[in-house]
PDB file of C-alpha atoms in Angstrom:
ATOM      1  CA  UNK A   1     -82.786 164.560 -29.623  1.00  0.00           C
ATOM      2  CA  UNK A   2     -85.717 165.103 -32.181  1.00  0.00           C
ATOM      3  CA  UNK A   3     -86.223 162.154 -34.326  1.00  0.00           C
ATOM      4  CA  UNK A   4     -83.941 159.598 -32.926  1.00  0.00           C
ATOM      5  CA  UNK A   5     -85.573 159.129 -29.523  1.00  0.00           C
ATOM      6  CA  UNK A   6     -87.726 159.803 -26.619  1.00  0.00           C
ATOM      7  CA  UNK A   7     -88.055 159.350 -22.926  1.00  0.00           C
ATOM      8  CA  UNK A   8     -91.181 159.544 -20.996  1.00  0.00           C
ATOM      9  CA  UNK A   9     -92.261 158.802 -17.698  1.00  0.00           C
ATOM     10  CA  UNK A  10     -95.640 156.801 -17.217  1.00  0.00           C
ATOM     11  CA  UNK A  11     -97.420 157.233 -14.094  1.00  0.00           C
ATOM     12  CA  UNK A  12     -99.856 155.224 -14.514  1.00  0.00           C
ATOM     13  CA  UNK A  13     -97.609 152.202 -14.792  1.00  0.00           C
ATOM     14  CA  UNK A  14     -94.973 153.717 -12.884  1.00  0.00           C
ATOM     15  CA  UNK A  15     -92.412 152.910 -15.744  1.00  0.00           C
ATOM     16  CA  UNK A  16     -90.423 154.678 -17.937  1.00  0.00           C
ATOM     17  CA  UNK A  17     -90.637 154.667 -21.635  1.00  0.00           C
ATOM     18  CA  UNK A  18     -87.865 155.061 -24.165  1.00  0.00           C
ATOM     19  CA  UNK A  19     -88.435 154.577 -28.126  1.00  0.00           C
ATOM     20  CA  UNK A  20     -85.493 154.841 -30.487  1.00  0.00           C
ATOM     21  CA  UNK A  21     -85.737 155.490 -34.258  1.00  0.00           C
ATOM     22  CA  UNK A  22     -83.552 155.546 -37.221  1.00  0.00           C
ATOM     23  CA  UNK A  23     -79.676 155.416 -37.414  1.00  0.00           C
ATOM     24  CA  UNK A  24     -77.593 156.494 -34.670  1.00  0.00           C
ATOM     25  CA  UNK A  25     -74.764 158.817 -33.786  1.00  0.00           C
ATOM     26  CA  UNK A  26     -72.273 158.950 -31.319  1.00  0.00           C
ATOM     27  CA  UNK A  27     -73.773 162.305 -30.603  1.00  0.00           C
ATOM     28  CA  UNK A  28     -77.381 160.674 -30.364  1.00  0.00           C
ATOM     29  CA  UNK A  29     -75.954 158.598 -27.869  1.00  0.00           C
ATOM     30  CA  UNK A  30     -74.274 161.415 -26.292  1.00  0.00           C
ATOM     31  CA  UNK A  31     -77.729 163.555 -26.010  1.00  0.00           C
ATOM     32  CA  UNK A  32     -79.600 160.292 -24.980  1.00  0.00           C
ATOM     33  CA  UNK A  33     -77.106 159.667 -22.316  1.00  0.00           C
ATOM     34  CA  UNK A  34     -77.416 163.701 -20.804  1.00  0.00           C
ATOM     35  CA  UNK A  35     -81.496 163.272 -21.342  1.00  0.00           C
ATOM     36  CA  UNK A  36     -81.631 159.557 -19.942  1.00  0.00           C
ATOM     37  CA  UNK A  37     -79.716 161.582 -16.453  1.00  0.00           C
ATOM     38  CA  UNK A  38     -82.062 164.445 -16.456  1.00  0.00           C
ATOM     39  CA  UNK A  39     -84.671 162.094 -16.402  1.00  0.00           C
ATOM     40  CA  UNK A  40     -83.353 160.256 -13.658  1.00  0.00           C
ATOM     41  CA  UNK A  41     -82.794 163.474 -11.293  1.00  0.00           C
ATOM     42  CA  UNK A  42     -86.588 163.780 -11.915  1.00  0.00           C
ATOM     43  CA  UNK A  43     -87.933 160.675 -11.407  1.00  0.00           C
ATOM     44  CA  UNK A  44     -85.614 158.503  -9.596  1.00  0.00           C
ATOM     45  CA  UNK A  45     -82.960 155.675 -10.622  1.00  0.00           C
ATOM     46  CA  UNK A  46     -84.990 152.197  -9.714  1.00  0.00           C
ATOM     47  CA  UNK A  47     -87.941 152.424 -12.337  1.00  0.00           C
ATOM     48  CA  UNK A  48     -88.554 149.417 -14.378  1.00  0.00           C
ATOM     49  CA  UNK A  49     -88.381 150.724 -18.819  1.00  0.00           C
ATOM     50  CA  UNK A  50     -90.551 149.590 -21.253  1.00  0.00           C
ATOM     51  CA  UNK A  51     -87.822 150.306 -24.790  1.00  0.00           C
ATOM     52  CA  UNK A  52     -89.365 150.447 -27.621  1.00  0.00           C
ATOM     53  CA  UNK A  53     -86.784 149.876 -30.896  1.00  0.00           C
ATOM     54  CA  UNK A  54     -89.134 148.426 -33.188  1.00  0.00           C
ATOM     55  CA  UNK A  55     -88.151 151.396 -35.604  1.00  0.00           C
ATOM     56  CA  UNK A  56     -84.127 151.317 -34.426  1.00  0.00           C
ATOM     57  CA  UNK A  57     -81.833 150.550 -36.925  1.00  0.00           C
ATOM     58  CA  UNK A  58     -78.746 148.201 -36.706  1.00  0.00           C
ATOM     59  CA  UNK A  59     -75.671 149.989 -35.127  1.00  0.00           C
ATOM     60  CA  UNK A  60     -72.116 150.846 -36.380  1.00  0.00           C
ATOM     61  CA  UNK A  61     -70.015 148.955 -33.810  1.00  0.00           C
ATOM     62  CA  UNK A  62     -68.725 152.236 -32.468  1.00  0.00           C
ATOM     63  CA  UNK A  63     -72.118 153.689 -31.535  1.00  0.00           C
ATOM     64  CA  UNK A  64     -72.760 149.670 -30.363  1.00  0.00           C
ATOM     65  CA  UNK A  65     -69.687 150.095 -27.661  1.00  0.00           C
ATOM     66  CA  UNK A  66     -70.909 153.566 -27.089  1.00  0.00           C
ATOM     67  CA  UNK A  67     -73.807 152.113 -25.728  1.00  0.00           C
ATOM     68  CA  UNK A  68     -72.518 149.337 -24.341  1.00  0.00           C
ATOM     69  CA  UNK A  69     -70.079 151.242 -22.051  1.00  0.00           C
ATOM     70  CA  UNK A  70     -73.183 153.641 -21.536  1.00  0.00           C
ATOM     71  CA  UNK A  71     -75.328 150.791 -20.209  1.00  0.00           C
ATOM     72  CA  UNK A  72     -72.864 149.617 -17.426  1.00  0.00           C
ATOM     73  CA  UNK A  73     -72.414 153.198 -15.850  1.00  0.00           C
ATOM     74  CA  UNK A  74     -74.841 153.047 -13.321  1.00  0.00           C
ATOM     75  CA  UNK A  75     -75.576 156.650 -13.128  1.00  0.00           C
ATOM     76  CA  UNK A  76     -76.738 156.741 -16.659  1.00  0.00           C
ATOM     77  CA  UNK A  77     -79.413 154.268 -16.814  1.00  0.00           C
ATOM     78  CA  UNK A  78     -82.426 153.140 -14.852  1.00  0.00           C
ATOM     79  CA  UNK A  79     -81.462 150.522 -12.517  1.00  0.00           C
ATOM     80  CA  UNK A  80     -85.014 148.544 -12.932  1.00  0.00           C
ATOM     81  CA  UNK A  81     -85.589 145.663 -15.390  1.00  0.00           C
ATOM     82  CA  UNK A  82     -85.849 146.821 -18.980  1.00  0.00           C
ATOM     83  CA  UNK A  83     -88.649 144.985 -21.583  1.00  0.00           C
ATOM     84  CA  UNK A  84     -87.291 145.770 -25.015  1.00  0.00           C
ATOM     85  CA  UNK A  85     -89.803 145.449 -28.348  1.00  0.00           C
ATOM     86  CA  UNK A  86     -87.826 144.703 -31.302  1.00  0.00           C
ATOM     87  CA  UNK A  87     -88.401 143.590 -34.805  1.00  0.00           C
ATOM     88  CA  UNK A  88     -85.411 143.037 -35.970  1.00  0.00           C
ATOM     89  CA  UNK A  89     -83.122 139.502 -34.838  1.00  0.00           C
ATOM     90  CA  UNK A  90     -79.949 141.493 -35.905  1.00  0.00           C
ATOM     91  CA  UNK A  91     -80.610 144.396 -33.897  1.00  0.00           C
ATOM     92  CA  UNK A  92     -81.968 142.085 -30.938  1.00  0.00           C
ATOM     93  CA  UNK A  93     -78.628 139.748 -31.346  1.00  0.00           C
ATOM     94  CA  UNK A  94     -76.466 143.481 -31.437  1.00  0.00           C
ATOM     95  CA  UNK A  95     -78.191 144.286 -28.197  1.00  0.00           C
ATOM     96  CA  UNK A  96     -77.798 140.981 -26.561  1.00  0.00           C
ATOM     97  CA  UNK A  97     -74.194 141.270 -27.269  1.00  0.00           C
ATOM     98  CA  UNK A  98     -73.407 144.092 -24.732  1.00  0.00           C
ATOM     99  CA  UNK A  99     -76.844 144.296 -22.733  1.00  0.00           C
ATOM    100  CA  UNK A 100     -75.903 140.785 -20.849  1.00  0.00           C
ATOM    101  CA  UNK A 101     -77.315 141.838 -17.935  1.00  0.00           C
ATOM    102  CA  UNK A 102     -80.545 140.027 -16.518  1.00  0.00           C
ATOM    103  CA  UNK A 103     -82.454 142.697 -15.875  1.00  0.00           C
ATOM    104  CA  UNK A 104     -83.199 142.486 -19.669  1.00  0.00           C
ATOM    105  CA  UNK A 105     -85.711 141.106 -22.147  1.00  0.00           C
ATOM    106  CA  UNK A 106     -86.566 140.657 -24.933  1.00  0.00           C
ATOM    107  CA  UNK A 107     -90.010 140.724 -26.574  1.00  0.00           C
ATOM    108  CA  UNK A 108     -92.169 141.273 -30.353  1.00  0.00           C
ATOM    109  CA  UNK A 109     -94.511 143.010 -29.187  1.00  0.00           C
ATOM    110  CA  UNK A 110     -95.555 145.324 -26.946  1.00  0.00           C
ATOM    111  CA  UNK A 111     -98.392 143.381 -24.850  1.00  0.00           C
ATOM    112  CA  UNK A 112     -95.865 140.874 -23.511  1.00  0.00           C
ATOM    113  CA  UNK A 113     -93.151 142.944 -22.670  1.00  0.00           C
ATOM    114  CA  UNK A 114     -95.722 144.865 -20.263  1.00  0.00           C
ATOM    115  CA  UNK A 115     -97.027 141.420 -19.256  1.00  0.00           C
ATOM    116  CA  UNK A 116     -93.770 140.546 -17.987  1.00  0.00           C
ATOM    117  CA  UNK A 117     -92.751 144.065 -16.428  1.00  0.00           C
ATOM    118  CA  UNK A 118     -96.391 143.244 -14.849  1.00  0.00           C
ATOM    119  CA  UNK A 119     -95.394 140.171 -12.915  1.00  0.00           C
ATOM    120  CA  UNK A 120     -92.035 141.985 -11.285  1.00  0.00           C
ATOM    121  CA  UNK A 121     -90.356 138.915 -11.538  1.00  0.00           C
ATOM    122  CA  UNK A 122     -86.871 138.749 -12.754  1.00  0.00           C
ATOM    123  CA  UNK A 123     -85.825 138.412 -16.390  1.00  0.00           C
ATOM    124  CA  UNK A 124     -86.331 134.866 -17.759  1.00  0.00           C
TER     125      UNK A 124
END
């Protein structure tokens, strides 16, 4: 969906990229979670993500369970770690709070979260 997200696929790396922007929907999620499966049939399931929501804003709590229940269906996301960039502690704490899986980090920047990806090491 234009404007509130995108998903790439990064050869080079052999990662998969995600970026969200601006204030979410329960359709965004919706569309994100159809795209994010697409994706998947074309790439495969066990790809490590670089996420990128330096430019998300903080959820509504229903779009926040939305995506919680989204993350632990196993056919809708990619089942290698996931390095997320984000600016904001609220938006990092909202994240934490239904993302408690350790395949996930958290990072400021860019550079480190593709350090750690790097290493293939498990969350720390």
């Amino acid at each position: 969906m234009e404007g509130f997200y995108s998903i790439d696929f990064d050869p080079e790396l052999n990662i998969v990229r995600l970026s969200s922007y601006g204030f979410w929907t329960l359709e965004v999620v919706d569309q994100f979670a159809r795209d994010v499966k697409h994706v998947r049939s074309i790439v495969g399931a066990h790809h490590d993500c670089l996420m990128d929501g330096s430019l998300c804003e903080v959820r509504t709590p229903e779009v926040a369970d939305a995506l919680a229940r989204l993350a632990q269906k196993e056919d809708h996301v990619f089942l290698g770690r996931t390095a997320m960039v984000m600016s904001s502690t609220l938006l990092k704490m909202q994240n934490r709070r239904f993302l408690k899986d350790d395949r996930f980090e958290y990072f400021d920047n860019e550079e480190a979260a593709l350090q750690w990806l790097a290493t293939g090491g498990p969350a720390t």
